[in-house]
Amino acid sequence: MKSSYWFWGTGALCAFLLFSFLSLTFEMNQAFSVLKAALFHYDATDQNQVIMMSRLARVLVASLVGASLALSGFIMQLHYQNDLADPSLMGVSDGSALLIAVSMIFIPQLTTIERIIFSILGSFLAYGLISVVNRMAFINQSQLSFPLIGIVVSMLLSSVTTFLVSFYNLAQSVSSWHNSRLYRVTFNDVIYFLPILLILIILLIIFRKQMDVYAYGEEITVSLGMNRKRWARFYSLVVVILTGVSVAIVGRLSFIGLIVPHIAKLILGKRYSITIFFVPIIGSLLVLISDYVSRFVNYPFETPVGVVIALIGVPIFLYLIRRGAGVRQNG
């Protein structure tokens, strides 16, 4: 079994490095020398070096957002014991988008840190709304009721956002941010993104064994002495922060948190303490591949990476519906 983990881990890492290299060297001659010069002797007047550093920031941010959203979906599926739980599908991302749109209306000169704060607050409000409605109205219903709640909340928040940006005539500026702005990211975004993601990943890895216990459900975990409410708050906070930061920096990307955990579980099984190591890598790889493909779909123009991810995610989502996803997981 350990050899299988090493095999898939090495394969995913090699694929990650390959697509990182392809993204950096896309239609560029002497890429290695340009990259070396840009890293050690950066010259802002050299167009090739400027392009290279822009692409390096893009690769890093794409990797970070993929890892963040994949972990968000992974933790949501663990917390709610539901295969269809996902920040974008459940409306958490739409809560972030709504608060960012509101902030852009009333605080036009928004700084990056202010946008992140508003985005996390929006994620928190949407997450709380979904939890409250689920607990009050559908506590004894089918597990498929929970994704339906999220879809309704997502549509509601998205409609409010559309109305506000149309009313205040900000549709163009909001749309350019909302549709995944990977082509406009900078190293400042990496500076905001990287510490938050690293801290949360380290915490999740430290407490990874608690995930396997948490997955058994409330009755068993309580009988084993686990403070389930404390861990539920921790997992909810992780989802809110990772989703909020991701949406604030690159916009709304769908399906990553839905499909990546299933890919990891299909390959490695449902041991959360093991798959937690692979989910961020697979999430990063998915976004990198989608970003690279997006440059060819309508060349020489770029297709929004969210469109490419949706083309991958929708068939998988329909497959999960068809096979009856949403049933309770145990271990």
Coordinates of N, CA, C and O in Angstrom, one line a residue, residues 182-327:
L182 N -6.7 34.9 -13.5 CA -5.4 34.3 -13.3 C -4.4 35.1 -14.2 O -3.2 35.2 -13.9
Y183 N -4.8 35.6 -15.3 CA -3.9 36.3 -16.2 C -3.5 37.7 -15.7 O -2.6 38.3 -16.2
R184 N -4.1 38.1 -14.5 CA -3.7 39.4 -14.0 C -3.1 39.3 -12.6 O -2.9 40.4 -12.0
V185 N -2.8 38.1 -12.1 CA -2.2 38.0 -10.8 C -0.8 38.5 -10.8 O -0.1 38.5 -11.8
T186 N -0.3 38.8 -9.6 CA 1.1 39.3 -9.4 C 1.7 38.6 -8.2 O 1.0 37.8 -7.5
F187 N 2.9 38.9 -7.9 CA 3.6 38.3 -6.7 C 3.0 38.8 -5.4 O 3.1 38.1 -4.4
N188 N 2.3 39.9 -5.4 CA 1.6 40.4 -4.2 C 0.5 39.4 -3.8 O 0.3 39.2 -2.6
D189 N -0.1 38.9 -4.8 CA -1.2 37.9 -4.5 C -0.6 36.6 -3.9 O -1.2 36.0 -3.0
V190 N 0.6 36.2 -4.3 CA 1.3 35.1 -3.7 C 1.6 35.4 -2.3 O 1.5 34.5 -1.4
I191 N 2.1 36.6 -2.0 CA 2.4 37.0 -0.6 C 1.3 36.9 0.3 O 1.4 36.4 1.5
Y192 N 0.1 37.2 -0.1 CA -1.1 37.1 0.7 C -1.6 35.7 0.8 O -2.1 35.3 1.9
F193 N -1.4 34.9 -0.3 CA -2.0 33.6 -0.4 C -1.2 32.6 0.4 O -1.7 31.8 1.2
L194 N 0.1 32.5 0.1 CA 1.0 31.5 0.6 C 1.0 31.2 2.1 O 0.8 30.1 2.5
P195 N 1.2 32.3 2.9 CA 1.2 32.0 4.4 C 0.0 31.4 4.9 O 0.0 30.5 5.8
I196 N -1.2 31.9 4.4 CA -2.5 31.4 4.9 C -2.6 29.9 4.6 O -3.0 29.1 5.4
L197 N -2.3 29.6 3.3 CA -2.5 28.2 2.9 C -1.5 27.3 3.7 O -1.9 26.2 4.1
L198 N -0.3 27.7 3.8 CA 0.7 26.9 4.5 C 0.3 26.6 5.9 O 0.4 25.5 6.4
I199 N -0.1 27.7 6.6 CA -0.5 27.5 8.0 C -1.7 26.5 8.2 O -1.6 25.6 9.0
L200 N -2.7 26.6 7.3 CA -3.8 25.7 7.4 C -3.5 24.3 7.0 O -4.0 23.3 7.6
I201 N -2.6 24.1 6.0 CA -2.2 22.8 5.6 C -1.4 22.1 6.7 O -1.6 20.9 7.0
I202 N -0.5 22.9 7.3 CA 0.2 22.3 8.4 C -0.7 21.9 9.6 O -0.5 20.8 10.2
L203 N -1.7 22.7 9.9 CA -2.6 22.4 11.0 C -3.4 21.1 10.6 O -3.6 20.2 11.5
L204 N -3.9 21.0 9.4 CA -4.6 19.9 8.9 C -3.8 18.6 9.0 O -4.3 17.5 9.3
I205 N -2.5 18.7 8.6 CA -1.6 17.6 8.6 C -1.4 17.1 10.1 O -1.4 15.9 10.4
I206 N -1.1 18.1 11.0 CA -0.9 17.8 12.4 C -2.1 17.0 13.0 O -1.9 16.1 13.7
F207 N -3.3 17.5 12.6 CA -4.5 16.9 13.2 C -5.2 15.9 12.2 O -6.4 15.7 12.3
R208 N -4.4 15.3 11.3 CA -5.0 14.5 10.3 C -5.7 13.3 10.8 O -6.7 12.8 10.3
K209 N -5.2 12.7 11.9 CA -5.7 11.5 12.4 C -7.2 11.7 13.0 O -8.0 10.8 13.0
Q210 N -7.4 12.9 13.4 CA -8.8 13.2 13.9 C -9.8 13.1 12.8 O -11.0 12.9 13.0
M211 N -9.3 13.3 11.6 CA -10.3 13.3 10.4 C -10.9 11.9 10.3 O -12.1 11.7 10.0
D212 N -10.0 10.8 10.4 CA -10.5 9.5 10.3 C -11.6 9.2 11.4 O -12.6 8.5 11.1
V213 N -11.4 9.7 12.6 CA -12.3 9.5 13.6 C -13.6 10.3 13.4 O -14.7 9.8 13.5
Y214 N -13.4 11.5 12.9 CA -14.6 12.4 12.6 C -15.5 11.8 11.6 O -16.7 12.0 11.6
A215 N -14.9 11.1 10.6 CA -15.7 10.5 9.5 C -16.6 9.4 9.9 O -17.6 9.1 9.1
Y216 N -16.5 8.9 11.1 CA -17.4 7.8 11.6 C -18.8 8.3 11.9 O -19.7 7.5 12.1
G217 N -19.0 9.6 12.1 CA -20.3 10.1 12.4 C -20.4 10.5 13.9 O -19.5 10.2 14.7
E218 N -21.4 11.2 14.2 CA -21.6 11.9 15.5 C -21.6 10.9 16.7 O -20.9 11.0 17.7
E219 N -22.4 9.8 16.6 CA -22.6 8.9 17.7 C -21.3 8.2 18.1 O -21.0 8.2 19.3
I220 N -20.6 7.7 17.1 CA -19.4 7.0 17.4 C -18.3 7.9 17.9 O -17.6 7.6 18.9
T221 N -18.1 9.1 17.3 CA -17.1 10.0 17.7 C -17.3 10.5 19.1 O -16.4 10.7 19.9
V222 N -18.6 10.8 19.5 CA -18.9 11.3 20.8 C -18.6 10.2 21.8 O -18.1 10.4 22.9
S223 N -18.9 8.9 21.5 CA -18.7 7.8 22.4 C -17.2 7.6 22.6 O -16.8 7.0 23.6
L224 N -16.4 8.0 21.6 CA -14.9 7.8 21.7 C -14.3 9.0 22.4 O -13.1 9.0 22.7
G225 N -15.1 10.0 22.8 CA -14.6 11.1 23.6 C -14.2 12.3 22.8 O -13.6 13.3 23.3
M226 N -14.5 12.3 21.5 CA -14.1 13.5 20.7 C -15.1 14.6 20.9 O -16.3 14.5 21.0
N227 N -14.5 15.8 21.0 CA -15.3 17.1 21.1 C -15.7 17.5 19.7 O -15.0 18.3 19.1
R228 N -16.8 16.9 19.2 CA -17.1 17.0 17.8 C -17.5 18.5 17.4 O -17.1 18.9 16.3
K229 N -18.1 19.2 18.4 CA -18.5 20.6 18.1 C -17.2 21.5 17.8 O -17.2 22.3 17.0
R230 N -16.2 21.2 18.6 CA -15.0 22.0 18.5 C -14.3 21.7 17.1 O -13.9 22.7 16.5
W231 N -14.3 20.4 16.7 CA -13.7 20.1 15.5 C -14.6 20.6 14.3 O -14.0 21.0 13.3
A232 N -15.9 20.6 14.5 CA -16.8 21.1 13.5 C -16.5 22.6 13.2 O -16.5 23.1 12.1
R233 N -16.3 23.4 14.3 CA -16.0 24.8 14.2 C -14.7 25.0 13.5 O -14.5 25.9 12.6
F234 N -13.7 24.1 13.8 CA -12.4 24.3 13.2 C -12.5 24.0 11.7 O -11.9 24.7 10.8
Y235 N -13.1 22.9 11.3 CA -13.3 22.6 9.9 C -14.1 23.6 9.1 O -13.7 24.0 8.0
S236 N -15.1 24.2 9.7 CA -15.9 25.2 9.1 C -15.0 26.5 8.9 O -15.1 27.1 7.8
L237 N -14.2 26.8 9.9 CA -13.3 28.0 9.7 C -12.3 27.8 8.6 O -12.0 28.7 7.8
V238 N -11.7 26.6 8.5 CA -10.8 26.3 7.4 C -11.5 26.5 6.0 O -10.9 27.1 5.1
V239 N -12.7 26.0 5.9 CA -13.4 26.1 4.6 C -13.7 27.6 4.3 O -13.4 28.1 3.1
V240 N -14.1 28.3 5.3 CA -14.4 29.8 5.1 C -13.2 30.5 4.7 O -13.2 31.4 3.7
I241 N -12.1 30.3 5.4 CA -10.9 31.1 5.1 C -10.3 30.7 3.7 O -10.0 31.6 2.9
L242 N -10.2 29.4 3.4 CA -9.6 29.0 2.1 C -10.4 29.5 1.0 O -9.9 30.0 -0.1
T243 N -11.7 29.4 1.1 CA -12.6 29.8 0.0 C -12.6 31.3 -0.1 O -12.5 31.8 -1.3
G244 N -12.7 32.0 1.0 CA -12.7 33.5 0.9 C -11.4 34.1 0.3 O -11.5 34.9 -0.6
V245 N -10.3 33.5 0.7 CA -9.0 34.1 0.1 C -8.9 33.7 -1.4 O -8.5 34.6 -2.2
S246 N -9.3 32.5 -1.8 CA -9.3 32.1 -3.2 C -10.1 33.0 -4.0 O -9.7 33.5 -5.1
V247 N -11.4 33.2 -3.6 CA -12.3 34.0 -4.4 C -11.8 35.5 -4.5 O -11.9 36.1 -5.5
A248 N -11.3 36.0 -3.4 CA -10.8 37.4 -3.4 C -9.6 37.6 -4.4 O -9.5 38.7 -5.0
I249 N -8.8 36.6 -4.5 CA -7.6 36.8 -5.4 C -7.8 36.4 -6.8 O -7.4 37.1 -7.7
V250 N -8.6 35.3 -7.1 CA -8.7 34.9 -8.5 C -10.1 34.9 -9.0 O -10.4 34.6 -10.2
G251 N -11.1 35.2 -8.2 CA -12.5 35.1 -8.6 C -13.1 33.7 -8.3 O -12.5 32.9 -7.5
R252 N -14.2 33.5 -8.9 CA -15.0 32.2 -8.6 C -14.6 31.1 -9.5 O -14.9 31.2 -10.7
L253 N -14.1 30.0 -9.0 CA -13.8 28.8 -9.7 C -14.6 27.7 -9.2 O -14.6 27.4 -8.0
S254 N -15.3 27.0 -10.1 CA -16.3 26.0 -9.7 C -15.7 24.6 -9.8 O -14.7 24.4 -10.6
F255 N -16.3 23.6 -9.1 CA -16.1 22.2 -9.3 C -14.7 21.7 -8.8 O -14.6 20.4 -8.7
I256 N -13.8 22.5 -8.4 CA -12.5 22.0 -8.0 C -12.7 21.2 -6.7 O -12.2 20.1 -6.5
G257 N -13.4 21.8 -5.7 CA -13.7 21.2 -4.4 C -14.6 20.0 -4.5 O -14.6 19.2 -3.6
L258 N -15.3 19.8 -5.6 CA -16.2 18.7 -5.8 C -15.4 17.5 -6.4 O -15.5 16.4 -5.8
I259 N -14.6 17.7 -7.4 CA -14.1 16.6 -8.2 C -12.7 16.1 -7.6 O -12.5 14.9 -7.7
V260 N -11.9 17.0 -7.1 CA -10.6 16.6 -6.6 C -10.7 15.6 -5.5 O -9.9 14.6 -5.5
P261 N -11.5 15.8 -4.4 CA -11.5 14.8 -3.4 C -12.0 13.5 -3.9 O -11.5 12.4 -3.4
H262 N -12.8 13.4 -4.9 CA -13.3 12.1 -5.4 C -12.2 11.4 -6.2 O -12.1 10.2 -6.1
I263 N -11.4 12.2 -6.9 CA -10.2 11.6 -7.6 C -9.3 11.0 -6.6 O -8.8 9.9 -6.8
A264 N -9.0 11.8 -5.5 CA -8.1 11.3 -4.5 C -8.6 10.0 -3.8 O -7.9 9.1 -3.6
K265 N -9.9 10.0 -3.5 CA -10.5 8.9 -2.8 C -10.6 7.7 -3.7 O -10.4 6.5 -3.3
L266 N -10.8 7.9 -5.0 CA -10.9 6.8 -6.0 C -9.5 6.1 -6.1 O -9.4 4.9 -6.2
I267 N -8.4 6.9 -6.1 CA -7.1 6.4 -6.2 C -6.6 5.8 -4.9 O -6.0 4.7 -4.9
L268 N -6.8 6.5 -3.8 CA -6.2 6.1 -2.5 C -7.1 5.6 -1.5 O -6.6 5.2 -0.4
G269 N -8.4 5.6 -1.7 CA -9.3 5.1 -0.7 C -9.8 6.3 0.2 O -9.4 7.5 0.0
K270 N -10.6 6.0 1.2 CA -11.2 7.0 2.0 C -10.6 7.3 3.4 O -11.2 7.7 4.3
R271 N -9.3 7.0 3.5 CA -8.6 7.3 4.7 C -8.2 8.8 4.6 O -7.2 9.1 3.9
Y272 N -8.9 9.6 5.3 CA -8.6 11.0 5.3 C -7.2 11.4 5.7 O -6.7 12.4 5.1
S273 N -6.7 10.7 6.6 CA -5.3 11.0 7.1 C -4.3 10.8 6.0 O -3.2 11.3 6.1
I274 N -4.6 10.0 5.0 CA -3.7 9.7 3.9 C -4.0 10.7 2.8 O -3.1 11.3 2.2
T275 N -5.2 10.8 2.4 CA -5.6 11.6 1.2 C -5.3 13.1 1.4 O -5.2 13.8 0.4
I276 N -5.3 13.5 2.6 CA -5.0 14.9 2.9 C -3.7 15.4 2.3 O -3.5 16.5 1.9
F277 N -2.7 14.5 2.1 CA -1.4 14.8 1.5 C -1.6 15.0 0.0 O -0.8 15.7 -0.6
F278 N -2.5 14.3 -0.6 CA -2.6 14.3 -2.1 C -3.6 15.3 -2.6 O -3.4 15.7 -3.8
V279 N -4.6 15.6 -1.9 CA -5.6 16.5 -2.3 C -5.1 17.9 -2.8 O -5.4 18.3 -3.9
P280 N -4.2 18.5 -2.0 CA -3.6 19.8 -2.5 C -2.9 19.7 -3.8 O -2.9 20.5 -4.7
I281 N -2.1 18.6 -4.0 CA -1.3 18.4 -5.2 C -2.2 18.2 -6.4 O -2.0 18.8 -7.4
I282 N -3.3 17.4 -6.2 CA -4.2 17.1 -7.3 C -4.9 18.4 -7.7 O -5.2 18.7 -8.9
G283 N -5.3 19.1 -6.7 CA -6.0 20.4 -6.9 C -5.2 21.4 -7.7 O -5.6 22.0 -8.7
S284 N -3.9 21.5 -7.3 CA -3.0 22.4 -8.0 C -2.8 21.9 -9.4 O -2.8 22.7 -10.4
L285 N -2.7 20.6 -9.6 CA -2.4 20.1 -11.0 C -3.7 20.3 -11.9 O -3.5 20.7 -13.0
L286 N -4.9 20.2 -11.3 CA -6.1 20.4 -12.1 C -6.1 21.8 -12.6 O -6.4 22.1 -13.8
V287 N -5.9 22.8 -11.8 CA -5.9 24.2 -12.2 C -4.8 24.5 -13.1 O -5.1 25.2 -14.1
L288 N -3.6 24.0 -12.9 CA -2.5 24.2 -13.9 C -2.8 23.7 -15.2 O -2.6 24.3 -16.3
I289 N -3.4 22.4 -15.3 CA -3.7 21.8 -16.6 C -4.8 22.7 -17.3 O -4.7 23.0 -18.5
S290 N -5.8 23.0 -16.5 CA -6.9 23.8 -17.1 C -6.5 25.2 -17.6 O -6.9 25.6 -18.6
D291 N -5.6 25.8 -16.8 CA -5.0 27.1 -17.2 C -4.2 27.0 -18.5 O -4.3 27.8 -19.4
Y292 N -3.4 25.9 -18.6 CA -2.6 25.7 -19.8 C -3.5 25.4 -21.0 O -3.3 26.0 -22.1
V293 N -4.5 24.6 -20.8 CA -5.5 24.2 -21.9 C -6.3 25.5 -22.4 O -6.6 25.7 -23.6
S294 N -6.6 26.4 -21.4 CA -7.4 27.6 -21.7 C -6.7 28.5 -22.7 O -7.3 29.3 -23.4
R295 N -5.4 28.4 -22.9 CA -4.6 29.2 -23.8 C -4.8 28.7 -25.3 O -4.5 29.4 -26.2
F296 N -5.2 27.4 -25.4 CA -5.3 26.8 -26.7 C -6.7 26.7 -27.3 O -6.9 26.6 -28.5
V297 N -7.7 26.8 -26.4 CA -9.1 26.6 -26.8 C -9.5 27.7 -27.8 O -10.2 27.3 -28.8
N298 N -9.1 28.9 -27.6 CA -9.5 30.0 -28.6 C -8.2 30.8 -28.9 O -8.3 32.0 -28.9
Y299 N -7.1 30.1 -29.2 CA -5.9 30.8 -29.5 C -6.0 31.8 -30.7 O -6.7 31.4 -31.6
P300 N -5.4 33.0 -30.6 CA -4.5 33.5 -29.6 C -5.1 34.1 -28.4 O -4.4 34.7 -27.6
F301 N -6.4 34.1 -28.3 CA -7.1 34.6 -27.1 C -7.2 33.6 -26.0 O -7.1 32.4 -26.3
E302 N -7.3 34.0 -24.8 CA -7.4 33.1 -23.6 C -8.8 32.9 -23.2 O -9.6 33.9 -23.1
T303 N -9.2 31.7 -23.0 CA -10.5 31.3 -22.5 C -10.4 31.3 -21.0 O -9.4 30.8 -20.4
P304 N -11.4 31.9 -20.3 CA -11.3 31.9 -18.8 C -11.1 30.5 -18.3 O -11.8 29.5 -18.7
V305 N -10.2 30.3 -17.4 CA -9.9 29.0 -16.8 C -11.1 28.3 -16.2 O -11.2 27.1 -16.2
G306 N -12.0 29.1 -15.6 CA -13.2 28.6 -15.0 C -14.0 27.8 -16.0 O -14.7 26.9 -15.6
V307 N -14.0 28.2 -17.3 CA -14.8 27.6 -18.3 C -14.2 26.2 -18.5 O -15.0 25.2 -18.6
V308 N -12.9 26.1 -18.6 CA -12.3 24.8 -18.8 C -12.5 23.8 -17.7 O -12.8 22.7 -17.8
I309 N -12.4 24.4 -16.5 CA -12.6 23.5 -15.3 C -14.1 23.0 -15.2 O -14.4 21.9 -14.9
A310 N -15.0 23.9 -15.6 CA -16.4 23.5 -15.7 C -16.7 22.4 -16.7 O -17.5 21.5 -16.5
L311 N -16.0 22.5 -17.8 CA -16.1 21.4 -18.8 C -15.7 20.1 -18.3 O -16.2 19.0 -18.7
I312 N -14.7 20.1 -17.4 CA -14.2 18.9 -16.8 C -15.2 18.5 -15.6 O -15.5 17.3 -15.5
G313 N -15.6 19.5 -14.9 CA -16.4 19.2 -13.7 C -17.8 18.8 -13.9 O -18.3 17.9 -13.1
V314 N -18.5 19.3 -14.9 CA -19.9 19.0 -15.1 C -20.1 17.6 -15.4 O -21.0 16.9 -14.7
P315 N -19.4 16.9 -16.3 CA -19.6 15.5 -16.5 C -19.4 14.6 -15.2 O -20.1 13.7 -14.9
I316 N -18.3 15.0 -14.4 CA -18.1 14.3 -13.2 C -19.2 14.5 -12.2 O -19.7 13.6 -11.5
F317 N -19.7 15.7 -12.1 CA -20.9 16.1 -11.3 C -22.1 15.2 -11.6 O -22.8 14.6 -10.8
L318 N -22.4 15.1 -12.9 CA -23.5 14.3 -13.4 C -23.3 12.8 -13.1 O -24.3 12.1 -12.7
Y319 N -22.1 12.4 -13.2 CA -21.8 11.0 -12.9 C -22.0 10.7 -11.4 O -22.6 9.7 -11.0
L320 N -21.6 11.7 -10.5 CA -21.9 11.5 -9.1 C -23.4 11.5 -8.8 O -23.8 10.7 -7.9
I321 N -24.1 12.3 -9.4 CA -25.6 12.3 -9.3 C -26.2 11.0 -9.7 O -27.0 10.4 -9.0
R322 N -25.7 10.5 -10.8 CA -26.2 9.2 -11.4 C -26.0 8.0 -10.5 O -26.8 7.2 -10.3
R323 N -24.8 8.0 -9.9 CA -24.5 6.9 -9.0 C -25.0 7.0 -7.6 O -24.7 6.2 -6.7
G324 N -25.7 8.1 -7.3 CA -26.3 8.3 -6.0 C -25.4 8.9 -5.0 O -25.5 8.6 -3.8
A325 N -24.5 9.8 -5.4 CA -23.7 10.5 -4.5 C -24.5 11.3 -3.5 O -25.6 11.7 -3.7
G326 N -23.9 11.5 -2.3 CA -24.5 12.2 -1.2 C -24.9 11.2 -0.1 O -25.3 11.6 1.0
V327 N -24.7 9.9 -0.3 CA -24.9 9.0 0.7 C -23.9 9.2 1.8 O -22.7 9.6 1.6

